[in-house]
Each structure stands twice: as structure tokens, then as C-alpha cells.
Amino acid sequence: MKTVKYIRVVLSVAVLALLATVIALGGGDEAAHYLLTVDVAMFSLGACIAWLIITLLLGRVYCSTVCPMGVLQDIAAWLAKRLGHRGKGFYRFQPGDWRLRGIIALLVIISATGDSRTRDVALYSDPYSLVVMSSGWYVGLLGMLAALMITVAIMVIAWRTGRTFCNTICPVGTALGAVSQFSLMQLDINPDLCVGCGACEQECKSSCVNAMQHTIDHSRCVMCMNCAAVCPNDAIKYRVGKHRLTTPLLRRATTATGMAKQEP
Ligand code: SF4
Ligand code: SF4
Ligand code: SF4
């Protein structure tokens, strides 16, 4: 799975470089038709439906390879590790909070459909718009500075806590997360192979791996593949469905204690 992670990283950096070039050449509007934005002026229903279908099939690959804000956060988290701000084993599982995500997403939707003043609230919480506005492409100096400050703040949060913005505030992430929890392909921990080292949980910048219970919150998983890449026993696979324990006694015990959800 290490190779898959490296391919994902190379792809994400290439997409970010391509997008930066397109925006610098004045093509931010055209790029918006292939990406997700809550900006009503640039929103594309076709792109939205296409990405929801892709997410339903593959999980939140958008958040690991295509979203410019996601890649910037990954760079910040990677730098924090490289520069010694955090060592190995920094992250811990945290239960997700759908209420907070839902309320923020609802507020953004209401703002996006309001007048020009309320639409600004939506714009400054939208990852694509923030990146485009940070380049100063279609806002004045003040707008550019505000977008830049928010983008830097998101990167500081990523430096300190990983993908907190993605799984708390980002309205696009909330929409994709609502779909990805039911996605066809998902990362799955094989309890038969797991040796309980906890490395996957400690490397998950979405804090969505519960190594003890062998579960992953797929609504928050951004498909970075970090967990699978660090697993010493290759116990984490990207697959359709969940692995069934091979030992019937162990299967009954874990089901009874709620340690692992099994197929019927
Ligand atoms: S959650 Fe939002 S900011 Fe994070 S990667 Fe996904 S779309 Fe981008
Ligand atoms: S890294 Fe692999 S072996 Fe270690 S706890 Fe996670 S799944 Fe189990
Ligand atoms: S569960 Fe794995 S792939 Fe998903 S966000 Fe966490 S580390 Fe990345």
C-alpha cells in the first residue's frame, strides 16, 4: 500500500501545480466547472453530481488528490512532521461530530443562496473559492488579504491538528462525508492480520481510525493512505466490503463486544 500512497501524493502535487497554473493564466472560472465550489456564480451541478458519484464509488478521493486546500493542508502537516513539530504517533482517534458539521453546512447553504453580503460568508468557507481568491484573481486587495489570512489559518490548524478544518467546517467535506460513509470501496482493517500496534491510528490526520476496535469512520476518511502505508502487517486494504474474521469463536466474541462490525 506504500506505492498507492506515493502515487496519491505525486498525483495531488501534480493537480495542485496544474490548478495553480490554470488560475495564474486566468482560468479559475473554467476550472470551477470541474471542481466543487459553493460559489453560486461558479457552481456546476454537473461537477457536483459527478463528484458525488465518484465519492459513492471510491470514497473521498477528491479530498486527497484534487482539492487544492486539502493538498495545502497535507503539505502543512507534512512540514510539521519534517521540521520536528510533531513526532511519530501524534494523532489519536476522536469521535466525529455530525451535529457541528451539519449546522455549519446548513449555515453555508443558507448564506450561499442569500444576497451578496451573506454570500461572502459562504465564499470564505469554501476551499476552492479561498484558494482562487488568495491568488487575487477576482477580488480586490482586501478580499485577497482576507482569503490569504483564512487560508494561512487553515494551514496552521493542519500543522497542529491535521485535517480538522476538513472534518469540522468545510461544507464540501461535509457533503462528501455524508456520501463516503456508504462508498463501495473503503479502507478496511483485517482483524486477523492486525497486531494491535496502533500505528495506523497515530498516523491518521483525520483522527478517524480506531485501532483498538478495528474501525474507520469513512465519513471523515480523506483517503490519504497514510494508515495503510504504515501498517507493519499489511492489515489495511482498500476493498469492497469488510473482511470477515477467519476464526468463528473470535468472530462471535468481537461481535458480542462490538469490537468489529461483521458482514451478516
Ligand atoms: S474537506 Fe474540504 S478543504 Fe478538505 S480536502 Fe475536502 S473539499 Fe478540500
Ligand atoms: S497499523 Fe496495522 S497492525 Fe497496527 S493497529 Fe493498525 S491495522 Fe493493526
Ligand atoms: S483512515 Fe487512513 S486513509 Fe483515511 S484519513 Fe485516516 S490515515 Fe488517511
Coordinates of C-alpha atoms and ligand atoms in Angstrom, one line a residue:
M1 CA 0.0 0.0 0.0
K2 CA 3.0 2.3 0.3
T3 CA 3.1 2.5 -3.5
V4 CA -0.5 3.6 -3.6
K5 CA 0.2 6.3 -1.1
Y6 CA 3.2 7.6 -3.1
I7 CA 1.1 7.6 -6.3
R8 CA -1.6 9.6 -4.4
V9 CA 1.0 12.1 -3.2
V10 CA 2.5 12.6 -6.7
L11 CA -0.9 13.0 -8.2
S12 CA -2.1 15.5 -5.7
V13 CA 1.0 17.7 -6.1
A14 CA 0.7 17.5 -9.9
V15 CA -3.0 18.5 -9.7
L16 CA -2.2 21.4 -7.4
A17 CA 0.6 22.6 -9.8
L18 CA -1.8 22.3 -12.8
L19 CA -4.5 24.2 -11.0
A20 CA -2.1 27.0 -9.9
T21 CA -1.0 27.4 -13.5
V22 CA -4.6 27.5 -14.7
I23 CA -5.6 30.1 -12.1
A24 CA -2.5 32.2 -12.9
L25 CA -3.4 32.2 -16.5
G26 CA -6.9 33.5 -15.6
G27 CA -8.8 30.2 -16.0
G28 CA -10.2 29.9 -12.4
D29 CA -13.7 30.2 -13.7
E30 CA -13.3 27.3 -16.2
A31 CA -11.5 25.2 -13.5
A32 CA -14.5 25.7 -11.2
H33 CA -16.7 23.8 -13.7
Y34 CA -14.7 20.6 -13.0
L35 CA -14.3 21.2 -9.2
L36 CA -16.6 21.7 -6.3
T37 CA -17.4 25.1 -5.0
V38 CA -20.4 26.6 -3.1
D39 CA -20.0 29.9 -5.0
V40 CA -23.3 30.2 -6.8
A41 CA -21.7 32.1 -9.6
M42 CA -19.3 29.3 -10.4
F43 CA -21.2 26.3 -9.1
S44 CA -21.6 23.5 -11.6
L45 CA -24.4 20.9 -11.0
G46 CA -22.7 18.5 -13.4
A47 CA -19.4 18.6 -11.5
C48 CA -21.3 18.2 -8.2
I49 CA -23.2 15.1 -9.3
A50 CA -20.1 13.6 -10.9
W51 CA -18.0 14.1 -7.7
L52 CA -20.8 12.7 -5.5
I53 CA -21.0 9.6 -7.8
I54 CA -17.1 9.2 -7.7
T55 CA -17.3 9.5 -3.9
L56 CA -20.0 7.0 -3.6
L57 CA -17.8 4.5 -5.6
L58 CA -14.3 5.4 -4.3
G59 CA -14.6 7.4 -1.1
R60 CA -13.3 10.9 -0.6
V61 CA -10.6 10.7 -3.2
Y62 CA -11.5 14.4 -4.1
C63 CA -10.1 15.4 -0.7
S64 CA -6.8 13.6 -1.1
T65 CA -5.9 14.3 -4.7
V66 CA -8.0 17.2 -6.2
C67 CA -8.9 19.8 -3.6
P68 CA -6.2 22.4 -3.5
M69 CA -7.0 23.3 0.1
G70 CA -6.7 19.6 1.0
V71 CA -3.2 19.4 -0.6
L72 CA -2.1 22.6 1.1
Q73 CA -3.2 21.1 4.5
D74 CA -1.3 17.9 3.8
I75 CA 1.8 20.0 3.0
A76 CA 1.5 21.9 6.3
A77 CA 1.0 18.6 8.2
W78 CA 4.0 17.0 6.4
L79 CA 6.2 20.1 7.2
A80 CA 5.2 19.9 10.8
K81 CA 6.5 16.3 10.9
R82 CA 9.6 17.0 8.9
L83 CA 10.5 20.1 11.0
G84 CA 10.1 18.2 14.2
H85 CA 6.9 19.9 15.5
R86 CA 5.4 16.5 15.9
G87 CA 7.0 13.2 16.1
K88 CA 5.6 9.8 15.1
G89 CA 2.3 8.8 16.8
F90 CA 0.9 12.3 17.0
Y91 CA -2.7 11.7 16.2
R92 CA -5.4 9.9 18.2
F93 CA -8.9 8.7 17.4
Q94 CA -11.6 11.3 18.1
P95 CA -15.3 10.6 17.7
G96 CA -16.9 12.5 14.9
D97 CA -19.5 15.2 15.5
W98 CA -22.2 15.3 12.8
R99 CA -24.2 17.9 14.5
L100 CA -21.5 20.6 14.3
R101 CA -20.7 19.7 10.7
G102 CA -24.4 19.7 9.8
I103 CA -25.1 23.0 11.4
I104 CA -22.1 24.7 9.7
A105 CA -23.0 23.2 6.3
L106 CA -26.6 24.4 6.7
L107 CA -25.5 27.9 7.5
V108 CA -23.2 27.9 4.5
I109 CA -26.0 26.8 2.2
I110 CA -28.3 29.5 3.6
S111 CA -25.6 32.1 3.1
A112 CA -24.8 30.9 -0.4
T113 CA -28.4 31.4 -1.5
G114 CA -28.8 34.8 0.1
D115 CA -27.8 38.3 -1.0
S116 CA -24.3 39.4 -1.9
R117 CA -23.3 40.1 1.7
T118 CA -24.4 36.7 3.1
R119 CA -22.8 35.0 0.0
D120 CA -19.5 36.3 1.2
V121 CA -19.8 34.1 4.3
A122 CA -20.1 31.1 2.1
L123 CA -17.3 32.2 -0.2
Y124 CA -14.9 32.5 2.7
S125 CA -15.6 29.0 4.0
D126 CA -15.4 27.4 0.5
P127 CA -12.0 25.7 -0.1
Y128 CA -11.9 26.3 -3.8
S129 CA -13.0 30.0 -3.6
L130 CA -10.5 30.6 -0.8
V131 CA -7.6 29.3 -2.9
V132 CA -8.7 31.3 -6.0
M133 CA -9.3 34.5 -4.0
S134 CA -5.9 34.1 -2.3
S135 CA -4.4 34.5 -5.8
G136 CA -6.2 37.8 -6.0
W137 CA -7.8 36.6 -9.2
Y138 CA -11.3 38.0 -8.9
V139 CA -11.4 40.0 -5.7
G140 CA -9.8 43.3 -4.7
L141 CA -6.8 43.7 -2.4
L142 CA -8.9 43.4 0.8
G143 CA -10.6 40.3 -0.4
M144 CA -7.3 38.7 -1.4
L145 CA -5.8 39.5 2.0
A146 CA -8.8 38.1 3.9
A147 CA -8.7 34.9 1.8
L148 CA -5.0 34.6 2.3
M149 CA -5.3 35.0 6.1
I150 CA -8.0 32.4 6.3
T151 CA -6.0 30.0 4.1
V152 CA -2.9 30.5 6.3
A153 CA -5.1 29.9 9.4
I154 CA -6.4 26.7 7.9
M155 CA -2.8 25.6 7.2
V156 CA -1.7 26.5 10.8
I157 CA -4.6 24.3 12.1
A158 CA -3.4 21.5 9.8
W159 CA 0.1 21.9 11.0
R160 CA -1.1 21.5 14.6
T161 CA -4.0 19.0 14.3
G162 CA -4.2 17.6 10.8
R163 CA -7.5 17.7 8.8
T164 CA -9.6 19.4 11.5
F165 CA -11.0 22.0 9.0
C166 CA -11.9 19.3 6.5
N167 CA -14.0 17.4 9.1
T168 CA -15.5 20.3 11.0
I169 CA -16.1 23.4 8.9
C170 CA -15.6 22.6 5.2
P171 CA -19.1 22.4 3.7
V172 CA -17.8 20.4 0.7
G173 CA -16.1 17.9 3.0
T174 CA -19.4 17.5 5.0
A175 CA -21.3 16.8 1.8
L176 CA -18.7 14.3 0.5
G177 CA -18.5 12.7 4.0
A178 CA -22.3 12.2 4.1
V179 CA -21.8 10.1 0.9
S180 CA -18.5 8.5 1.6
Q181 CA -19.7 6.6 4.7
F182 CA -21.7 4.5 2.2
S183 CA -19.0 4.2 -0.5
L184 CA -18.5 1.0 -2.4
M185 CA -14.7 0.9 -2.0
Q186 CA -13.4 1.6 1.5
L187 CA -10.4 1.1 3.6
D188 CA -10.9 -1.9 5.9
I189 CA -8.8 -3.3 8.8
N190 CA -8.4 -7.0 8.8
P191 CA -8.5 -8.1 12.5
D192 CA -6.9 -11.4 11.6
L193 CA -3.7 -9.6 10.5
C194 CA -3.8 -6.6 12.9
V195 CA -1.2 -6.9 15.6
G196 CA -2.6 -4.0 17.6
C197 CA 0.4 -1.7 17.3
G198 CA -1.8 1.4 16.9
A199 CA 0.4 2.9 14.2
C200 CA -2.5 3.5 11.8
E201 CA -4.4 5.5 14.4
Q202 CA -1.4 7.5 15.2
E203 CA -0.8 8.5 11.5
C204 CA -4.4 9.4 10.7
K205 CA -4.6 13.1 10.3
S206 CA -8.4 12.9 10.2
S207 CA -8.4 11.1 13.6
C208 CA -10.9 8.7 12.2
V209 CA -9.1 5.3 12.8
N210 CA -10.0 3.4 16.0
A211 CA -7.2 0.8 16.0
M212 CA -8.5 -1.0 19.1
Q213 CA -11.9 -1.6 17.6
H214 CA -10.6 -2.1 14.1
T215 CA -12.9 0.5 12.7
I216 CA -12.6 3.6 10.4
D217 CA -15.1 6.4 10.3
H218 CA -15.4 6.6 6.5
S219 CA -17.3 9.9 6.6
R220 CA -14.1 11.6 7.8
C221 CA -11.5 9.4 5.9
V222 CA -9.9 11.6 3.2
M223 CA -8.2 8.6 1.5
C224 CA -4.7 9.8 2.2
M225 CA -3.5 6.1 2.6
N226 CA -1.2 7.0 5.5
C227 CA -2.7 4.3 7.7
A228 CA -2.3 1.6 5.1
A229 CA 1.3 2.7 4.3
V230 CA 2.5 2.5 8.0
C231 CA 0.8 -0.8 8.9
P232 CA 3.6 -3.3 9.6
N233 CA 1.4 -6.3 8.8
D234 CA -0.4 -5.1 5.7
A235 CA -3.7 -5.4 7.6
I236 CA -5.4 -2.4 5.9
K237 CA -6.8 -2.9 2.5
Y238 CA -8.7 -0.7 0.1
R239 CA -11.6 -3.1 -0.9
V240 CA -15.3 -3.7 -1.4
G241 CA -16.9 -4.8 1.8
K242 CA -15.5 -5.8 5.1
H243 CA -13.1 -8.6 5.9
R244 CA -14.7 -11.5 7.9
L245 CA -12.7 -12.9 10.7
T246 CA -11.5 -16.4 9.9
T247 CA -11.8 -17.7 13.5
P248 CA -15.5 -18.3 14.2
L249 CA -15.0 -18.1 18.0
L250 CA -13.1 -14.8 17.7
R251 CA -15.8 -13.6 15.3
R252 CA -18.5 -14.2 17.9
A253 CA -16.5 -12.7 20.7
T254 CA -15.7 -9.5 18.8
T255 CA -19.3 -9.1 17.5
A256 CA -20.6 -9.6 21.1
T257 CA -18.2 -6.9 22.5
G258 CA -18.8 -4.6 19.5
M259 CA -15.0 -4.7 18.6
A260 CA -15.6 -5.3 14.9
K261 CA -18.7 -5.0 12.8
Q262 CA -19.1 -8.0 10.5
E263 CA -21.0 -8.8 7.4
P264 CA -24.3 -10.5 8.1
Ligands
SF4_1 S1 -12.8 18.6 3.2 FE1 -13.0 20.5 2.0 S2 -11.0 21.5 2.3 FE2 -10.8 19.4 2.9 S3 -10.0 18.4 1.1 FE3 -12.2 18.1 1.2 S4 -13.0 19.7 0.0 FE4 -10.9 20.3 0.4
SF4_2 S1 -1.1 -0.4 11.9 FE1 -1.9 -2.4 11.2 S2 -1.3 -3.8 12.8 FE2 -1.0 -1.8 13.7 S3 -3.0 -1.4 14.7 FE3 -3.2 -0.6 12.7 S4 -4.1 -2.2 11.4 FE4 -3.3 -3.1 13.3
SF4_3 S1 -8.2 6.4 7.7 FE1 -6.3 6.2 6.7 S2 -6.7 6.9 4.6 FE2 -8.3 7.7 5.9 S3 -7.7 9.7 6.6 FE3 -7.1 8.3 8.1 S4 -4.9 7.8 7.6 FE4 -5.9 8.7 5.8

